[in-house]
Amino acid sequence: MLKKLQAFAHGALVPVLVLILWEAGSRAGLFSEVLLPSPSAVAVKWWAYLLPTQDYVPGSGSYFTWLISGELLHDAYSSLYRVIVGFIIGAGLALPLGLVMGANNRIYDLFNPLVQILRPIPPIAYIPLAILWFGLGNPPSFFLIAIGAFFPVLMNTIAGVRHVDGIYLRAARNLGVNYWTMFTRVILPASTPYILAGVRIGIGTAFIVVIVSEMIAVNDGLGFRILEAREFMWSDKIIAGMITIGLLGLAIDTAVSRLNNHLLRWHRGLEH
Amino acid sequence: MSDILIKDVQKVFKTPGGDVTALKDINLTVKQGEFVCLLGPSGCGKSTLLNAVAGFQPPSAGEIVIEGKKILTPGPDRGMVFQEYALFPWMTVAQNIAFGLQIQKKEKAEIDLTVNQLLDLLHLKDFRDRFPKDLSGGMRQRVAIARVLALDSPIMLMDEPFGALDALTRRNLQDELLRIWEKLNKTILFVTHSIEESIYLADRIVVMTYRPGTIKRDQYVTMPRPRDPSSHEFNELKRELGRLVMEEQQRHAADELKLAAVD
């Protein structure tokens, strides 16, 4: 317990020092209040952003609904929703394609040239097309996020299937498995370490893309909110939004990493 | 009767340096219930022969016949135990043992019964829900043996199964294997390069030559079990087989030197 506390204090040292210097600088008037507000001002704004915008009217609905009606939670929810839907579309297409590409050389040779041409195009370059094709609202975001998630999952799935140790295939053939069982019970689980590494990268990319995509076609979400705040020169709200983006990203990555640890609890390389 | 009939088997591997004849004119009949060791230095084709019987690499010429059927593909009638264990690391001990039965679409109750019996037989009860990574080498090989026994196949193929284990664990597992073999009346084809191991285990030791792999000696071992490795008879046979294996080992070593000289 004491060790944990010490480690925490050690890790907090630099961030706290930065905050203190920043706050002191602001109070001393070194930075413009408009361009770089003090951390305390950001904290106050963040709190206001989190709280409900209207007063609670008894009888108008449940207290809990009111409590989570603040702008920040709504934005965070909208962004998260887009990440999840876009990721499921992208990874949902990448996984089966990656599995067959990894398992079958002819299919690999068929699809690989196209994949190699499309892969270096950053998802952001699809923005004009996304708007042309899908107009405004969530669909272009889903499209862009799906593209962002697609390639990391695809490439890692292919690599995962190709790296399955031949000894497992031999053992399974000896036990009498057919092609389908080999795929679902041997090749797929044997490739999960690679696939899940791809999922983690894919979610990370999806999270970058969601923020960008919200700056173009929707009117809520964390990406939209910080761009909107710029129009009013609310730099405290911009920074509050950025911190929220950081926290949400950290939360997503932690959740995925926990899930990976659980799914890979059999894996040798893992400490937990 | 599930004898293994090996008739005029030949195996040629195509390599960039030309064809290599790994097996030549192999004729061997392994009787139902017999424990046969294939003995020889590395490169003598003993594993190639085992893989041919397993159906992983069918022979280039000749045939292998079991119960009237020519062997061309792997199958659960010939369970294989690998030196590298080859357990599925994402399955627990019990799941590994059950896997072969699930493939055969057995009833769940029947699978559970068999798995429990095998966990008992191989003293794995306390490890049923562990993953292979948490087990020692000896324990993993017990699971691999149980996985093959679950298939209830009349034939067990073993490719240097105890090669990676320390001496004590090795002896322990050899005794277990003999106990199981006597109890379940399996036919065992067992590849090893350990002379002592082959004498300790086998009814019959087939010594193979280095490239091309042929049968150099077909030696029956009649000593009653359990065999005492310090006995006179044991060591007499060990010396004799040691001489045969050493001749082949020297040809192997000479070959390697030649290759090194070319490089």
XYZ file of C-alpha atoms in Angstrom:
535
model
C 0.000 0.000 0.000
C 2.748 2.412 0.992
C 4.716 1.354 -2.079
C 1.738 2.107 -4.317
C 1.359 5.493 -2.679
C 5.041 6.209 -3.219
C 4.820 5.192 -6.869
C 1.787 7.416 -7.302
C 3.549 10.374 -5.680
C 6.564 9.747 -7.894
C 4.438 9.722 -11.024
C 2.475 12.802 -9.981
C 5.574 14.882 -9.332
C 6.149 16.284 -12.819
C 2.482 16.962 -13.713
C 1.949 18.764 -10.400
C 5.107 20.816 -10.903
C 3.952 21.843 -14.391
C 0.550 22.866 -13.005
C 2.142 24.931 -10.249
C 4.464 26.751 -12.655
C 1.595 27.334 -15.080
C -0.686 28.672 -12.336
C 2.076 30.865 -10.919
C 2.855 32.177 -14.407
C -0.788 32.999 -15.018
C -1.159 34.785 -11.701
C 2.013 36.744 -12.322
C 0.485 37.881 -15.613
C 3.077 36.154 -17.808
C 0.431 34.618 -20.150
C -2.553 36.266 -21.751
C -5.722 35.164 -19.990
C -7.460 34.757 -23.314
C -4.774 32.626 -24.962
C -3.667 30.538 -22.006
C -5.985 30.646 -18.991
C -4.727 29.411 -15.633
C -5.243 25.780 -14.600
C -7.636 26.879 -11.890
C -9.747 28.718 -14.461
C -9.751 25.616 -16.643
C -10.796 23.504 -13.665
C -13.664 25.857 -12.876
C -14.786 25.771 -16.516
C -14.470 21.982 -16.639
C -16.714 21.716 -13.586
C -19.270 24.057 -15.141
C -19.094 22.072 -18.375
C -19.743 18.892 -16.425
C -22.719 20.205 -14.405
C -26.256 20.394 -15.797
C -27.028 23.640 -17.592
C -30.508 24.086 -16.109
C -31.641 24.018 -12.489
C -33.360 20.911 -11.268
C -37.128 21.270 -11.315
C -38.714 18.731 -8.971
C -41.303 16.614 -10.727
C -39.815 17.200 -14.186
C -38.052 13.840 -14.321
C -35.651 11.719 -12.346
C -32.852 13.406 -10.463
C -30.296 11.159 -12.101
C -31.380 12.130 -15.621
C -30.984 15.753 -14.627
C -27.603 15.073 -13.062
C -26.165 13.661 -16.287
C -27.781 16.245 -18.542
C -24.634 18.406 -18.592
C -22.944 19.266 -21.842
C -19.713 17.391 -21.129
C -21.332 14.050 -20.457
C -23.526 14.427 -23.514
C -20.498 15.229 -25.667
C -18.428 12.407 -24.234
C -21.290 9.994 -24.809
C -21.737 11.169 -28.414
C -18.038 10.760 -29.170
C -17.882 7.361 -27.516
C -20.966 6.214 -29.409
C -19.370 7.187 -32.733
C -16.119 5.447 -31.833
C -17.923 2.255 -30.909
C -20.223 2.116 -33.944
C -17.445 3.080 -36.375
C -15.034 0.643 -34.792
C -17.506 -2.222 -34.905
C -18.123 -1.578 -38.618
C -14.409 -1.277 -39.446
C -13.175 -4.161 -37.308
C -16.211 -6.256 -38.243
C -15.198 -6.031 -41.902
C -11.452 -6.303 -41.282
C -11.569 -9.420 -39.109
C -13.153 -11.876 -41.576
C -11.181 -10.442 -44.493
C -7.948 -10.672 -42.493
C -8.701 -14.246 -41.480
C -9.243 -15.458 -45.042
C -6.343 -13.386 -46.364
C -4.060 -14.842 -43.719
C -5.234 -18.400 -44.264
C -5.399 -18.491 -48.046
C -2.525 -17.322 -50.236
C -4.641 -16.957 -53.350
C -7.125 -14.683 -51.624
C -4.196 -12.814 -50.126
C -2.670 -12.229 -53.575
C -6.051 -11.130 -54.849
C -6.699 -8.472 -52.203
C -3.246 -7.444 -51.103
C -2.456 -4.969 -53.949
C -5.649 -3.017 -53.267
C -5.009 -3.060 -49.519
C -1.469 -1.780 -50.017
C -2.701 1.112 -52.184
C -5.500 2.151 -49.823
C -3.680 1.627 -46.554
C -1.338 4.670 -46.702
C -4.258 7.065 -47.315
C -4.934 8.714 -43.937
C -8.615 8.463 -42.899
C -8.726 12.256 -42.787
C -8.161 12.366 -46.540
C -11.537 10.700 -46.924
C -13.339 13.673 -45.343
C -14.434 15.326 -48.614
C -15.743 12.040 -49.969
C -17.381 11.196 -46.665
C -19.400 14.410 -46.781
C -20.292 13.932 -50.459
C -21.417 10.384 -49.870
C -23.014 10.594 -46.472
C -23.890 14.252 -45.994
C -23.980 15.555 -42.445
C -24.600 13.917 -39.078
C -23.230 10.646 -37.763
C -22.813 8.601 -40.975
C -19.685 10.374 -42.294
C -18.132 10.002 -38.838
C -18.918 6.291 -38.766
C -17.387 5.949 -42.219
C -14.166 7.750 -41.313
C -13.775 5.931 -38.005
C -14.450 2.594 -39.675
C -11.647 3.295 -42.134
C -9.335 4.298 -39.308
C -10.038 1.075 -37.434
C -10.114 -1.173 -40.506
C -6.459 -1.281 -41.496
C -4.763 -1.904 -38.137
C -7.178 -4.754 -37.421
C -6.788 -6.146 -40.939
C -2.987 -6.092 -40.987
C -2.672 -7.627 -37.528
C -5.230 -10.323 -38.251
C -3.347 -11.345 -41.405
C -0.066 -11.404 -39.470
C -1.688 -13.325 -36.618
C -3.025 -16.081 -38.849
C 0.270 -16.342 -40.705
C 2.208 -16.687 -37.472
C 0.188 -19.565 -36.056
C 2.725 -22.178 -35.002
C 2.564 -25.169 -37.344
C 2.751 -27.542 -34.386
C -0.798 -26.574 -33.336
C -2.075 -27.276 -36.828
C -0.362 -30.663 -36.816
C -1.724 -31.541 -33.408
C -5.232 -30.506 -34.460
C -5.072 -32.477 -37.710
C -3.928 -35.463 -35.700
C -6.982 -35.094 -33.463
C -9.122 -35.156 -36.591
C -10.411 -31.593 -36.970
C -12.087 -30.487 -40.169
C -11.281 -27.198 -41.889
C -13.976 -25.189 -40.138
C -13.076 -26.396 -36.645
C -9.413 -25.762 -37.399
C -10.354 -22.204 -38.192
C -12.637 -21.445 -35.258
C -10.967 -23.460 -32.508
C -7.302 -23.351 -33.467
C -6.337 -20.634 -35.966
C -8.601 -17.949 -34.507
C -7.595 -18.374 -30.851
C -3.947 -18.843 -31.792
C -4.024 -15.501 -33.610
C -5.783 -13.552 -30.854
C -2.602 -12.001 -29.415
C -1.974 -10.338 -32.788
C -5.616 -9.531 -33.436
C -6.072 -7.884 -30.055
C -2.925 -5.821 -30.549
C -4.564 -4.650 -33.793
C -7.799 -3.906 -31.950
C -5.946 -1.719 -29.497
C -4.230 0.236 -32.276
C -7.513 0.395 -34.194
C -9.412 1.848 -31.229
C -6.650 4.420 -30.781
C -6.934 5.440 -34.429
C -10.727 5.510 -34.187
C -10.443 7.906 -31.271
C -8.188 10.277 -33.211
C -10.524 10.165 -36.193
C -13.667 10.794 -34.147
C -12.330 14.105 -32.871
C -11.438 15.238 -36.390
C -14.687 14.014 -37.875
C -16.692 15.926 -35.261
C -15.047 19.123 -36.405
C -16.751 18.841 -39.795
C -20.213 17.418 -39.846
C -21.968 17.245 -36.486
C -23.046 19.581 -33.707
C -22.113 17.704 -30.594
C -19.230 15.601 -29.352
C -15.924 16.605 -27.819
C -14.310 17.486 -31.149
C -17.199 19.735 -32.089
C -17.209 21.376 -28.650
C -13.596 22.513 -28.669
C -13.945 23.926 -32.175
C -17.115 25.737 -31.118
C -15.325 27.138 -28.071
C -12.647 28.610 -30.341
C -15.260 30.680 -32.154
C -16.074 32.370 -28.852
C -12.408 32.573 -27.820
C -13.191 30.350 -24.809
C -9.720 28.925 -24.457
C -10.545 27.635 -20.952
C -13.290 25.519 -22.464
C -10.994 24.354 -25.270
C -8.491 23.104 -22.732
C -11.243 21.604 -20.555
C -12.489 19.745 -23.644
C -9.001 18.579 -24.523
C -8.499 17.227 -21.024
C -11.795 15.381 -21.326
C -10.644 13.904 -24.636
C -7.456 12.752 -22.916
C -9.373 11.191 -20.022
C -11.834 9.434 -22.325
C -8.992 8.104 -24.467
C -7.220 6.838 -21.386
C -10.432 5.193 -20.169
C -10.990 3.460 -23.529
C -7.413 2.236 -23.721
C -7.499 0.978 -20.145
C -10.748 -0.872 -20.819
C -9.377 -2.484 -23.992
C -6.169 -3.406 -22.233
C -8.124 -5.002 -19.366
C -10.208 -6.924 -21.864
C -7.047 -8.081 -23.650
C -5.527 -9.264 -20.401
C -8.639 -11.249 -19.689
C -8.871 -12.787 -23.154
C -5.155 -13.543 -23.187
C -4.924 -14.895 -19.644
C -3.574 -18.118 -21.166
C -0.798 -16.307 -22.956
C 2.739 -16.860 -21.790
C 4.162 -13.390 -22.352
C 1.646 -11.702 -20.082
C 2.031 -10.584 -16.488
C -1.034 -9.865 -14.435
C -6.225 -56.305 -35.590
C -4.588 -52.912 -35.810
C -1.095 -53.962 -36.778
C 0.957 -51.319 -38.555
C 2.197 -52.704 -41.861
C 5.054 -50.712 -43.363
C 5.851 -51.991 -46.848
C 8.813 -50.951 -49.020
C 8.536 -47.392 -47.774
C 10.709 -44.796 -49.398
C 10.776 -41.059 -48.719
C 12.650 -38.562 -50.843
C 12.841 -34.871 -49.961
C 13.525 -32.374 -52.685
C 16.007 -29.766 -51.479
C 17.869 -26.965 -53.295
C 21.006 -29.096 -52.986
C 19.357 -32.067 -54.723
C 17.194 -34.964 -53.632
C 17.746 -36.437 -50.188
C 16.631 -39.994 -49.615
C 15.442 -39.972 -46.022
C 13.944 -43.460 -45.994
C 14.769 -46.438 -48.154
C 13.339 -49.952 -48.314
C 11.675 -49.845 -44.924
C 9.747 -53.013 -44.166
C 8.359 -53.362 -40.691
C 5.295 -54.853 -39.082
C 4.336 -53.546 -35.682
C 1.975 -55.949 -33.964
C -1.123 -54.949 -32.031
C -0.101 -54.201 -28.449
C 3.590 -54.057 -29.233
C 5.877 -51.321 -27.871
C 8.394 -50.497 -30.589
C 11.170 -47.926 -30.356
C 12.765 -46.364 -33.415
C 16.346 -45.609 -32.427
C 19.067 -43.714 -34.257
C 21.074 -40.485 -34.489
C 19.456 -37.323 -35.788
C 19.012 -37.406 -39.548
C 18.363 -41.155 -39.661
C 14.777 -40.665 -40.714
C 13.127 -42.053 -37.582
C 10.886 -39.018 -37.228
C 10.205 -39.088 -40.968
C 8.980 -42.647 -40.628
C 6.807 -41.696 -37.659
C 5.359 -38.746 -39.591
C 4.579 -41.068 -42.468
C 2.688 -43.408 -40.145
C 0.931 -40.387 -38.632
C -0.079 -39.343 -42.145
C 1.589 -35.924 -42.029
C 4.029 -36.822 -44.815
C 2.952 -39.812 -46.879
C 5.821 -41.896 -48.301
C 7.158 -41.230 -51.808
C 6.928 -44.928 -52.585
C 5.633 -47.998 -50.804
C 2.715 -47.938 -48.411
C 1.655 -47.982 -44.800
C -1.452 -50.005 -44.049
C -3.463 -50.185 -40.845
C -6.572 -52.345 -40.627
C -6.589 -52.761 -44.382
C -6.498 -49.033 -45.033
C -3.659 -47.195 -46.677
C -2.492 -44.253 -44.585
C -2.456 -40.954 -46.458
C -3.780 -38.386 -43.977
C -3.559 -37.824 -40.223
C -6.350 -39.208 -38.126
C -7.469 -39.772 -34.552
C -6.926 -43.535 -34.878
C -3.206 -42.730 -34.530
C -2.812 -40.276 -31.656
C 0.503 -38.447 -31.683
C 2.505 -37.092 -28.752
C 4.998 -34.449 -29.811
C 8.286 -33.517 -28.185
C 7.123 -29.872 -28.039
C 3.914 -31.016 -26.244
C 1.810 -29.057 -28.773
C -0.887 -28.380 -26.200
C -3.279 -25.620 -27.183
C -2.206 -22.814 -24.833
C -5.613 -21.099 -24.943
C -7.328 -24.192 -23.556
C -7.158 -25.395 -19.981
C -5.887 -28.878 -19.163
C -9.420 -30.287 -19.174
C -10.327 -28.487 -22.404
C -7.212 -29.799 -24.130
C -8.118 -33.347 -23.175
C -11.757 -32.871 -24.188
C -11.009 -31.274 -27.559
C -10.559 -34.489 -29.550
C -13.851 -35.832 -28.165
C -15.719 -32.632 -28.980
C -14.543 -32.957 -32.574
C -16.078 -36.425 -32.621
C -19.320 -34.829 -31.377
C -19.521 -37.026 -28.289
C -22.176 -36.355 -25.643
C -21.122 -33.859 -23.004
C -21.693 -36.331 -20.167
C -19.513 -38.892 -21.894
C -16.782 -36.330 -22.507
C -16.825 -35.247 -18.860
C -16.565 -38.848 -17.744
C -13.603 -39.606 -20.003
C -11.830 -36.383 -19.059
C -12.233 -37.122 -15.369
C -10.957 -40.663 -15.794
C -7.896 -39.434 -17.658
C -7.211 -36.674 -15.143
C -7.221 -39.432 -12.536
C -5.105 -41.822 -14.559
C -2.387 -39.247 -15.173
C -2.588 -37.578 -11.737
C -3.697 -34.268 -13.201
C -6.791 -33.737 -11.069
C -5.517 -30.647 -9.282
C -4.558 -29.033 -12.575
C -7.743 -29.433 -14.573
C -8.476 -25.710 -14.888
C -4.904 -24.533 -15.333
C -3.515 -23.271 -18.593
C -0.465 -25.040 -20.070
C 1.779 -22.039 -19.385
C 1.359 -22.687 -15.654
C 2.561 -26.299 -15.904
C 6.029 -27.831 -15.838
C 7.332 -29.741 -18.858
C 6.532 -33.092 -17.293
C 2.982 -32.006 -16.469
C 2.459 -30.710 -19.992
C 3.531 -34.024 -21.446
C 1.096 -35.815 -19.132
C -1.668 -33.642 -20.563
C -0.508 -34.379 -24.105
C -0.620 -38.100 -23.361
C -4.083 -37.753 -21.822
C -5.261 -35.817 -24.887
C -4.208 -38.692 -27.121
C -5.642 -41.347 -24.783
C -8.978 -39.529 -24.884
C -9.230 -40.446 -28.564
C -9.175 -44.070 -27.471
C -7.078 -44.855 -30.521
C -5.451 -48.286 -30.652
C -2.153 -46.755 -31.773
C -0.010 -44.140 -30.067
C 2.794 -42.420 -31.931
C 5.391 -40.674 -29.807
C 8.067 -38.393 -31.248
C 10.847 -38.077 -28.637
C 8.152 -37.191 -26.104
C 10.474 -37.073 -23.098
C 13.470 -35.542 -24.871
C 13.088 -32.122 -23.265
C 12.584 -33.376 -19.698
C 15.089 -33.710 -16.881
C 16.284 -37.218 -15.980
C 14.042 -37.760 -12.947
C 10.861 -36.489 -14.589
C 11.759 -38.555 -17.592
C 12.046 -41.806 -15.651
C 8.829 -41.001 -13.853
C 6.938 -40.498 -17.110
C 8.486 -43.607 -18.670
C 7.085 -45.632 -15.771
C 3.702 -43.968 -16.166
C 3.710 -44.717 -19.867
C 4.499 -48.375 -19.271
C 1.735 -48.576 -16.671
C -0.775 -47.052 -19.118
C 0.429 -49.192 -22.007
C 0.021 -52.395 -20.001
C -3.369 -51.304 -18.713
C -4.843 -50.136 -22.015
C -3.122 -52.530 -24.419
C -1.985 -49.851 -26.878
C 0.309 -50.274 -29.838
C 3.132 -47.773 -29.376
C 5.626 -46.534 -31.938
C 8.145 -44.434 -30.038
C 10.968 -42.396 -31.536
C 14.027 -41.718 -29.394
C 17.755 -41.183 -29.689
C 18.335 -42.389 -26.149
C 19.592 -45.972 -26.106
C 18.780 -46.393 -22.440
C 15.248 -45.119 -22.937
C 14.620 -47.581 -25.740
C 15.883 -50.554 -23.706
C 13.926 -49.450 -20.647
C 10.678 -49.210 -22.586
C 10.492 -51.330 -25.690
C 9.507 -54.848 -26.640
C 11.462 -54.293 -29.765
C 14.069 -51.759 -30.846
C 14.483 -50.847 -34.494
C 17.913 -49.263 -35.039
C 18.061 -47.087 -38.120
C 20.986 -46.073 -40.343
C 21.974 -42.529 -41.158
C 20.984 -41.333 -44.645
C 19.426 -43.065 -46.371
C 17.403 -44.308 -43.409
C 17.183 -48.087 -43.495
C 16.690 -50.676 -40.782
C 20.072 -51.655 -39.394
C 18.931 -53.955 -36.628
C 15.572 -55.247 -35.433
C 16.247 -56.131 -31.811
C 13.755 -57.804 -29.482
C 14.096 -57.065 -25.784
C 12.916 -59.928 -23.636
C 13.963 -58.727 -20.184
C 10.993 -58.691 -17.782
C 9.733 -55.308 -16.634
C 10.425 -53.293 -14.585
C 13.888 -53.334 -16.081
C 16.903 -52.432 -14.036
C 19.226 -50.094 -15.946
C 22.131 -51.122 -13.715
C 21.777 -54.850 -14.448
C 24.346 -56.771 -16.425
C 21.934 -57.794 -19.176
C 20.688 -54.214 -19.615
C 24.197 -52.871 -19.988
C 25.257 -55.652 -22.330
C 22.476 -54.666 -24.693
C 23.221 -50.983 -24.158
C 26.839 -51.522 -25.232
C 25.784 -53.482 -28.288
C 23.180 -50.948 -29.434
C 25.530 -48.123 -28.538
C 28.074 -49.508 -30.963
C 25.472 -49.657 -33.758
C 24.200 -46.143 -33.115
C 27.721 -44.774 -32.844
C 28.639 -46.094 -36.292
C 25.745 -44.162 -37.756
C 26.475 -41.123 -35.625
C 30.014 -41.052 -37.035
C 28.687 -41.133 -40.588
C 26.415 -38.259 -39.627
C 29.325 -36.304 -38.166
C 31.506 -36.987 -41.242
C 28.680 -35.706 -43.433
C 28.401 -32.527 -41.413
C 32.145 -31.921 -41.695
C 31.913 -32.375 -45.456
C 29.109 -29.827 -45.615
C 31.096 -27.436 -43.439
C 34.114 -27.833 -45.747
C 31.979 -26.923 -48.773
C 30.817 -23.781 -47.012
